[in-house]
Amino acid sequence: MADTAFRKIDIDIYDEDVLLETELYDPDPRDPSQVLSDAKQKQGAVRSSLAKSDIPGALDIALDSAPYGPNVDEAKNLTLQTVVTILNSTKSSDISNVIKALSQDAQDTLMKYIYKGMGMPGWGDVSGSVLLGWHEKLTEIAGTGCIVRAMTDRRSV
Amino acid sequence: MSAPEVYSIAKSPISCHSFNADRSQVAVSLNDNDVQIYDRRGKEWQVTETLSEHDKTITSIDWAPNSNRIVTASQDRNAYVWQQSPDPQTGKMVWKPTLVLLRINRAATFVRWSPNEDKFAVASGARAIAVCSFDSENNWWVARLLKKPIRSTVLSVDWHPNNVLLAAGSADMKARVFSAYIKDVDKRPAASVWGEKLPFNTICGEYSSPAGGWVHAVGFSPSGDVLAFAGHDSSITVVYPSGPAVYCIRINTLPYVTLTWTAEDMIVAAGHDCQPIVFSGSEGGWAAVGSLDDTTTGGAKAGTARSGPVGRLNSAAFNTFRNADSRGHNADTAGDTELLTVHQNTITSVRPYEYSSDGSVARVSTSGVDGKLVVWNVSAVSTGGLAGRLGGMRI
């Protein structure tokens, strides 16, 4: 067995011109505290939309300017919680129409949240079977391209 | 509608290809250290020469149509310019390599001759582009490096028709337009939409891919006033710097890795989806219009695929599994793993093949990981495949 320890050496510390994570995407112009208050406000707006059973409207609000980047973990969790609540309260027969009403931006963001949810089984109200149902419908409509964008985008939610 | 000419050249992937001026010969790399030159013999292609000098995989080949020189780039960090000269003993014309000093410490990834064929640009993993010109005093090719502000591997380059500007797509998710003006070679370029004063390494434009994908391919329009690039986030972006207008088309299939303009209002892009897709538009907007690959004429096979999954998943193999899963069908088409497209794997390169009298590209050639070389008629756009795919979106 060859020695593989050299593979664990952090060679970036010897590089003066190292590419930093922050250079890979444009940062969110909002302040972290503002991102959090936006997320809380959106949660309220989503609740009132859900009370009127306006699922597309609720999803639109939740997916608009989603928090990304460092230092906004609380807002990220809050938004995931909001999105999951909407996904769970949608009848499976309505899913396709709801997705079709979304913009391409919102579809891409929704795909990110579906993958995030799948990566946190048992967290909050996350339900694997609901997410899989949405994932199937979303892929049918927005294609594999939507999955590729969820994977490439460094602005992870 | 004319069918594409399909040539199965090899069992191994074709990583790049380049035809000579009269298209009687093609230089390809079969994903190894050698360049193979094929001669057209009727309907077949036969290897007539092998250019061996690189000691790592060749990444890119470009054959200059007027000066009949070949430039090759490789992972061994070198580029060679190949020129035909008579062999002193036999008098037969043979290809002689000249090493180019690139001064890069990572793989060379892409190479293209400038329109006047007096310069070429080599993209590399060293966060740099080497712009090479010939120094006749010393009888060698010298390189000048474009470095700033590239942050990662450069994956593709394309020359502006004015022989000075160079577009580059890179793995730092940006497409850029540089000036590659070299004093001794170039005349002062006329002012264009990209700027007026253009000393070497001027940045004339910098554009991000929409969802943070590597920029795999860049291309100037025939006039040079418009830039298009394809990213790994399954998108194509068209930039009008004078507008300024930026059109981004997100596609619903796997990403494109290569593109070429065929006219001022038309782009052909291809990649992991295995078929060349045609985009059309103007300063008012851009959209996909169809595929050059007519996937609907596959007869019964296509019928089963119509309502099915999207893009590359639209294959007989996928449908077999799906039927077995959802309907309990036992696979009677077992072993039928063919895709419904002509190319059976990722398309690595799409290039102009033949020009029509008005200067637009009449036919394009593609090479793929499946070892096929295909020549497509650009006017033969099939909207069926796309409509079929869009049809799948209707529920």
XYZ file of C-alpha atoms in Angstrom:
552
model
C 0.000 0.000 0.000
C 1.527 3.262 -1.099
C 1.670 6.190 1.262
C -1.301 8.419 0.537
C -0.794 10.990 3.284
C 0.539 13.482 0.749
C -2.930 13.711 -0.713
C -4.162 15.347 2.468
C -1.615 18.171 2.382
C -3.348 21.505 1.998
C -1.389 22.808 -0.975
C -3.473 25.973 -1.134
C -1.562 27.505 1.792
C 1.549 27.561 -0.387
C -0.293 29.391 -3.148
C -0.189 33.170 -2.927
C -2.891 33.496 -5.526
C -5.414 31.046 -4.110
C -8.996 31.166 -5.350
C -11.304 31.849 -2.423
C -14.843 30.598 -1.988
C -16.079 34.189 -1.831
C -14.727 34.935 -5.303
C -16.897 32.277 -6.868
C -20.176 34.170 -6.629
C -21.506 37.658 -6.047
C -22.360 38.091 -2.359
C -25.872 38.872 -1.211
C -26.101 42.683 -1.058
C -28.346 42.479 2.008
C -27.115 42.558 5.578
C -27.417 39.171 7.440
C -29.849 40.673 9.959
C -31.961 42.037 7.142
C -31.927 38.672 5.395
C -33.295 37.142 8.613
C -36.037 39.729 9.029
C -36.957 39.270 5.324
C -37.205 35.532 5.892
C -39.440 36.006 8.939
C -41.636 38.426 7.074
C -41.938 35.994 4.184
C -42.922 33.223 6.572
C -45.864 35.365 7.706
C -46.866 36.191 4.128
C -46.685 32.521 3.182
C -48.959 31.592 6.106
C -51.641 34.001 4.978
C -51.356 32.758 1.374
C -51.671 29.167 2.565
C -54.753 30.134 4.603
C -56.296 31.230 1.286
C -54.940 27.958 -0.194
C -52.972 29.973 -2.754
C -50.091 27.524 -3.143
C -48.414 29.081 -6.221
C -48.500 32.493 -4.552
C -47.046 31.112 -1.337
C -44.264 29.305 -3.181
C -43.472 32.428 -5.207
C -43.028 34.441 -2.012
C -40.924 31.779 -0.311
C -38.574 31.233 -3.285
C -38.047 34.914 -4.081
C -34.555 36.200 -3.148
C -33.712 33.112 -1.118
C -30.880 33.546 1.417
C -27.448 32.257 0.350
C -23.842 32.609 1.325
C -22.183 32.636 4.750
C -23.539 33.950 8.086
C -27.230 33.529 7.294
C -27.797 29.990 8.603
C -30.829 30.962 10.667
C -32.547 32.594 7.694
C -31.653 29.582 5.539
C -33.259 27.158 8.002
C -36.298 29.359 8.372
C -36.789 29.506 4.602
C -36.308 25.753 4.252
C -38.940 25.285 6.954
C -41.296 27.625 5.084
C -40.768 25.866 1.754
C -41.216 22.425 3.315
C -44.488 23.558 4.915
C -45.787 24.601 1.501
C -44.633 21.387 -0.175
C -46.264 19.268 2.530
C -49.592 21.071 2.287
C -49.960 20.649 -1.485
C -52.188 17.914 -2.896
C -50.105 15.645 -5.102
C -52.498 16.165 -8.021
C -51.847 19.928 -7.920
C -48.051 19.751 -7.935
C -47.591 19.932 -11.722
C -49.776 22.991 -12.123
C -48.089 24.744 -9.238
C -44.640 24.112 -10.742
C -45.722 25.279 -14.173
C -46.883 28.575 -12.685
C -43.384 29.253 -11.310
C -40.716 31.274 -13.102
C -37.516 29.514 -14.205
C -35.653 31.217 -11.386
C -38.134 29.933 -8.848
C -38.004 26.426 -10.339
C -34.212 26.369 -9.980
C -34.445 27.601 -6.392
C -37.130 25.046 -5.588
C -34.821 22.299 -6.867
C -32.113 23.533 -4.496
C -34.493 23.335 -1.531
C -35.665 19.867 -2.537
C -32.058 18.648 -2.549
C -31.321 20.454 0.707
C -34.340 18.787 2.276
C -33.287 15.378 0.988
C -29.905 15.932 2.612
C -31.553 16.479 6.011
C -33.917 13.536 6.494
C -36.022 13.795 9.631
C -35.201 17.484 10.130
C -38.353 19.429 11.034
C -41.256 18.360 8.845
C -39.048 17.117 6.024
C -40.641 14.088 4.447
C -38.708 12.072 1.920
C -41.718 10.828 0.009
C -43.169 14.319 -0.445
C -39.830 15.657 -1.669
C -39.433 12.753 -4.089
C -42.909 13.429 -5.478
C -42.018 17.084 -6.078
C -38.630 16.153 -7.489
C -40.213 13.836 -10.046
C -42.703 16.449 -11.233
C -40.147 19.247 -11.252
C -37.733 17.169 -13.348
C -40.518 16.342 -15.803
C -41.214 20.032 -16.291
C -37.887 21.802 -15.884
C -35.717 18.931 -17.116
C -32.329 17.617 -16.096
C -30.987 21.120 -16.744
C -32.705 22.249 -13.562
C -30.863 19.563 -11.570
C -27.552 20.562 -13.176
C -28.144 24.192 -12.179
C -28.977 23.185 -8.596
C -25.645 21.334 -8.496
C -23.427 23.955 -10.150
C -24.754 27.009 -8.370
C -22.411 28.082 -5.577
C -25.111 30.275 -4.100
C -26.334 27.335 -2.038
C -29.487 27.911 -0.041
C -34.425 17.465 -45.490
C -31.043 15.939 -46.009
C -29.766 13.358 -43.623
C -26.488 13.993 -41.804
C -23.326 12.275 -43.044
C -22.232 9.908 -40.282
C -18.716 8.475 -40.155
C -17.764 6.027 -37.438
C -14.080 6.795 -37.256
C -12.956 5.041 -34.128
C -13.945 2.900 -31.187
C -12.421 5.422 -28.814
C -13.578 8.955 -28.039
C -12.702 11.759 -30.453
C -11.585 14.603 -28.233
C -11.253 17.193 -30.999
C -11.224 17.484 -34.769
C -10.295 19.974 -37.465
C -10.771 19.784 -41.230
C -8.357 21.195 -43.795
C -9.419 23.922 -46.228
C -10.975 21.707 -48.921
C -12.270 19.190 -46.337
C -10.443 16.300 -48.005
C -8.528 15.644 -44.800
C -9.361 15.813 -41.124
C -7.043 15.868 -38.124
C -8.457 14.179 -35.041
C -7.197 13.107 -31.675
C -8.581 9.840 -30.372
C -8.110 10.880 -26.765
C -4.419 9.974 -26.796
C -0.980 11.494 -27.463
C -1.153 11.356 -31.264
C -2.852 13.338 -33.972
C -4.291 11.161 -36.719
C -4.773 12.611 -40.162
C -7.540 10.952 -42.137
C -7.953 11.229 -45.897
C -11.356 11.019 -47.504
C -11.621 7.936 -49.715
C -15.097 8.063 -51.190
C -17.441 7.435 -48.316
C -14.700 6.312 -45.967
C -11.936 7.994 -43.999
C -8.512 6.384 -43.861
C -5.569 7.191 -41.624
C -2.704 8.408 -43.762
C -0.475 10.011 -41.182
C 0.125 10.044 -37.457
C 1.720 13.075 -35.842
C 3.521 11.924 -32.687
C 5.409 14.430 -30.620
C 3.270 15.163 -27.577
C 3.790 12.911 -24.579
C 0.411 13.487 -22.942
C -3.174 13.571 -24.151
C -3.932 16.075 -26.883
C -6.654 18.514 -25.931
C -7.184 20.600 -29.033
C -6.300 20.813 -32.739
C -6.723 23.641 -35.208
C -5.925 23.485 -38.930
C -5.325 26.880 -40.548
C -7.159 26.833 -43.892
C -4.968 29.323 -45.816
C -1.458 28.688 -44.525
C -2.124 24.926 -44.186
C -0.513 24.671 -40.756
C -1.780 22.593 -37.859
C -1.423 23.684 -34.262
C -1.918 21.175 -31.457
C -2.219 21.668 -27.700
C -1.734 19.001 -25.097
C -1.777 18.227 -21.410
C 2.034 18.043 -21.583
C 1.916 21.905 -21.425
C 3.221 22.234 -24.953
C 1.924 23.321 -28.290
C 3.377 22.345 -31.655
C 2.939 24.016 -34.998
C 3.048 21.429 -37.784
C 4.066 22.379 -41.283
C 4.370 20.294 -44.416
C 7.796 20.135 -45.984
C 9.430 17.719 -48.437
C 11.395 14.870 -46.939
C 15.071 15.274 -48.021
C 15.408 11.583 -48.964
C 12.123 10.669 -50.603
C 10.803 14.093 -51.569
C 7.461 13.139 -50.055
C 5.611 15.859 -48.128
C 5.751 15.200 -44.396
C 4.502 17.133 -41.363
C 7.311 18.714 -39.358
C 6.674 19.951 -35.812
C 7.950 23.189 -34.281
C 7.817 23.478 -30.522
C 6.195 26.608 -29.132
C 7.499 27.981 -25.842
C 4.265 28.585 -24.005
C 5.709 29.362 -20.546
C 2.748 27.747 -18.773
C 3.017 25.262 -15.911
C -0.304 23.480 -16.403
C -2.008 21.640 -19.252
C -2.833 23.477 -22.444
C -6.566 23.042 -22.904
C -7.579 24.714 -26.136
C -5.993 26.295 -29.201
C -7.238 28.400 -32.112
C -5.568 30.232 -35.011
C -6.446 33.882 -35.386
C -8.392 34.802 -38.579
C -5.214 36.084 -40.297
C -3.334 32.954 -39.191
C -0.378 35.007 -37.964
C -1.175 34.354 -34.284
C -2.777 31.657 -32.226
C -4.107 31.550 -28.698
C -3.538 28.659 -26.307
C -5.814 28.392 -23.271
C -4.399 26.647 -20.245
C -4.925 25.412 -16.729
C -2.314 27.883 -15.511
C -4.975 30.637 -15.338
C -3.483 32.107 -18.455
C -3.883 32.331 -22.199
C -0.718 32.265 -24.284
C -1.003 34.445 -27.364
C 1.677 33.254 -29.757
C 3.136 35.049 -32.735
C 6.042 34.200 -35.024
C 9.379 35.899 -34.421
C 11.049 35.693 -37.823
C 14.399 37.005 -36.528
C 14.834 34.067 -34.202
C 12.706 31.718 -36.275
C 10.423 30.603 -33.451
C 7.007 31.194 -31.984
C 6.961 33.451 -28.941
C 4.159 33.591 -26.418
C 2.778 36.513 -24.463
C 0.524 35.644 -21.554
C -2.902 37.051 -20.809
C -3.225 36.513 -17.068
C -5.319 39.066 -15.279
C -8.019 38.693 -14.095
C -8.393 34.978 -14.905
C -8.971 33.009 -11.706
C -9.111 29.465 -12.993
C -8.521 27.138 -15.937
C -9.408 28.614 -19.304
C -11.539 26.113 -21.198
C -12.041 27.747 -24.578
C -11.101 30.760 -26.669
C -12.454 32.347 -29.822
C -10.992 35.085 -32.058
C -12.815 38.207 -33.125
C -12.741 38.697 -36.923
C -10.508 41.775 -36.447
C -7.618 39.469 -35.430
C -7.093 41.405 -32.172
C -9.870 40.645 -29.716
C -10.064 37.273 -28.028
C -12.959 35.781 -26.069
C -12.214 33.263 -23.331
C -14.449 31.048 -21.248
C -13.091 29.784 -17.999
C -13.788 27.593 -14.984
C -14.140 30.642 -12.744
C -17.652 30.917 -14.255
C -16.823 33.921 -16.382
C -16.596 34.671 -20.069
C -14.253 37.522 -20.905
C -13.196 39.515 -23.919
C -9.526 40.487 -24.022
C -7.364 42.430 -26.365
C -4.588 40.242 -27.762
C -3.007 43.092 -29.700
C 0.622 42.484 -30.581
C 2.499 45.508 -31.828
C 4.703 43.876 -34.435
C 1.947 41.754 -35.907
C -1.250 43.747 -35.827
C -2.298 46.978 -37.368
C -4.192 49.279 -35.029
C -7.715 47.859 -34.980
C -10.682 50.023 -35.859
C -12.936 50.972 -32.966
C -15.679 48.434 -32.401
C -18.489 47.833 -29.921
C -15.852 46.346 -27.636
C -13.826 49.538 -27.311
C -11.454 51.931 -29.034
C -8.014 51.767 -27.471
C -6.939 48.191 -27.167
C -3.440 47.620 -25.780
C -2.526 44.012 -24.885
C -4.554 42.544 -21.988
C -7.295 45.198 -22.049
C -10.458 43.659 -20.635
C -13.298 44.643 -22.917
C -16.013 42.659 -21.216
C -16.631 40.244 -18.380
C -19.821 38.216 -18.077
C -20.910 35.615 -15.517
C -22.769 32.435 -16.252
C -26.239 32.714 -14.706
C -26.112 29.882 -12.191
C -22.393 29.587 -11.612
C -21.388 27.015 -14.195
C -17.978 26.687 -15.811
C -17.976 28.445 -19.147
C -17.227 25.595 -21.560
C -17.492 27.382 -24.873
C -17.369 30.917 -26.225
C -17.963 32.317 -29.675
C -18.048 35.659 -31.472
C -20.777 36.146 -34.031
C -19.580 36.457 -37.665
C -19.576 40.265 -37.374
C -17.806 40.080 -34.012
C -20.339 42.393 -32.394
C -22.093 39.705 -30.363
C -20.697 37.138 -27.943
C -22.266 33.826 -26.989
C -21.160 31.397 -24.319
C -22.357 28.084 -22.941
C -22.005 27.178 -19.289
C -22.095 24.022 -17.243
C -25.278 25.296 -15.608
C -27.171 24.159 -18.730
C -27.429 27.618 -20.149
C -26.510 29.657 -23.186
C -25.935 33.394 -22.870
C -25.867 35.868 -25.740
C -24.328 39.275 -25.053
C -24.840 42.466 -27.066
C -22.256 44.844 -25.573
C -23.597 47.879 -27.434
C -27.177 47.353 -26.176
C -26.213 46.518 -23.562
C -28.418 43.471 -23.623
C -27.748 40.015 -22.207
C -30.005 37.100 -23.104
C -29.761 33.959 -21.080
C -31.502 30.781 -22.178
C -31.750 28.047 -19.586
C -32.204 24.712 -21.238
C -33.933 21.727 -19.731
C -31.320 19.178 -20.744
C -27.726 18.438 -19.822
C -25.163 21.206 -20.460
C -23.548 22.113 -23.768
C -19.781 22.033 -24.041
C -19.275 23.483 -27.498
C -20.941 26.006 -29.759
C -20.465 27.751 -33.076
C -22.205 30.628 -34.826
C -23.550 29.753 -38.271
C -24.924 33.196 -39.104
C -25.446 36.515 -37.353
C -28.783 35.246 -36.063
C -28.013 31.565 -35.472
C -25.954 29.408 -33.098
C -25.466 25.650 -33.025
C -24.620 24.240 -29.593
C -23.951 20.657 -28.534
C -22.684 18.716 -25.581
C -23.776 16.150 -23.042
C -27.244 15.982 -24.588
C -25.718 14.227 -27.648
C -27.495 16.311 -30.268
C -26.728 19.675 -31.888
C -29.391 22.231 -30.967
C -30.042 25.343 -33.040
C -30.676 28.694 -31.362
C -31.953 31.658 -33.246
C -32.537 35.282 -32.365
C -31.516 38.883 -32.680
C -31.022 41.907 -30.481
C -34.681 41.503 -29.529
C -34.285 38.079 -27.949
C -33.080 34.524 -28.407
C -34.703 31.094 -28.270
C -34.025 27.477 -29.128
C -35.650 26.564 -32.440
C -34.892 22.871 -32.808
C -32.404 20.088 -33.191
C -30.306 19.113 -36.201
C -30.851 15.544 -35.085
C -34.252 14.220 -36.044
C -34.924 11.896 -33.117
C -38.550 11.357 -34.051
C -37.896 9.242 -37.130
C -36.686 6.297 -35.095
C -39.962 4.486 -35.847
C -41.414 2.391 -33.076
C -38.522 3.156 -30.795
C -39.276 6.861 -30.877
C -42.937 6.201 -30.278
C -42.256 4.679 -26.917
C -39.979 7.533 -26.015
C -42.281 10.370 -26.942
C -44.107 10.847 -23.688
C -41.084 9.819 -21.720
C -38.308 11.448 -19.798
C -36.283 14.395 -20.909
C -33.046 14.746 -22.799
C -30.468 12.073 -22.565
C -32.728 9.928 -20.388
C -34.848 9.583 -23.503
C -33.258 6.290 -24.471
C -34.467 2.792 -25.044
C -32.486 1.568 -22.053
C -34.145 4.032 -19.707
C -37.575 3.178 -21.039
C -36.907 -0.517 -20.566
C -36.175 0.013 -16.891
C -39.084 2.370 -16.505
C -41.522 -0.084 -18.050
C -40.173 -2.872 -15.891
C -40.604 -0.677 -12.844
C -43.961 0.963 -13.433
C -45.842 -1.631 -15.481
C -44.101 -4.840 -14.608
C -43.147 -5.355 -18.258
C -40.399 -7.800 -18.769
C -37.805 -6.278 -20.978
C -38.241 -7.698 -24.459
C -35.863 -5.099 -25.807
C -33.097 -6.154 -23.472
C -29.669 -5.180 -24.685
C -31.033 -2.309 -26.735
C -29.094 0.508 -25.151
C -28.995 2.829 -28.128
C -29.866 6.468 -27.706
C -32.331 7.902 -30.174
C -29.801 10.475 -31.308
C -27.125 10.028 -33.985
C -24.293 10.587 -31.540
C -24.338 7.915 -28.863
C -22.382 9.943 -26.340
C -21.312 13.479 -25.493
C -20.451 15.715 -28.441
C -16.991 17.149 -27.816
C -16.724 19.696 -30.586
C -18.915 21.423 -33.152
C -17.212 23.412 -35.910
C -18.132 25.149 -39.161
C -17.659 22.677 -42.040
C -18.850 24.359 -45.198
C -19.803 27.953 -45.980
C -22.519 28.971 -48.407
C -22.130 31.759 -50.951
C -23.502 34.445 -48.613
C -20.826 33.700 -46.028
C -23.030 31.883 -43.563
C -22.237 28.358 -42.472
C -24.146 25.789 -44.507
C -22.922 22.685 -42.726
C -21.296 21.967 -39.372
C -19.260 18.982 -38.234
C -19.397 17.368 -34.806
C -17.173 14.823 -33.116
C -18.176 12.787 -30.110
C -17.079 10.521 -27.314
C -18.745 7.719 -29.298
C -15.988 7.955 -31.942
C -18.314 9.371 -34.580
C -17.708 12.287 -36.889
C -20.935 13.737 -38.266
C -21.595 16.455 -40.832
C -24.945 18.196 -40.420
C -26.889 20.427 -42.765
C -27.667 23.557 -40.761
C -30.909 24.274 -42.601
C -32.307 20.846 -41.690
C -33.668 21.871 -38.316
C -36.040 19.351 -36.865
C -38.469 20.871 -34.422
C -39.966 17.460 -33.764
C -37.460 16.414 -31.164
C -37.798 19.649 -29.301
C -41.569 19.691 -29.609
C -41.583 16.131 -28.374
C -39.588 17.201 -25.404
C -41.781 20.210 -24.827
C -44.743 17.890 -25.301
C -43.454 15.928 -22.370
C -43.813 19.066 -20.300
C -47.544 19.194 -20.851
C -49.468 17.161 -18.330
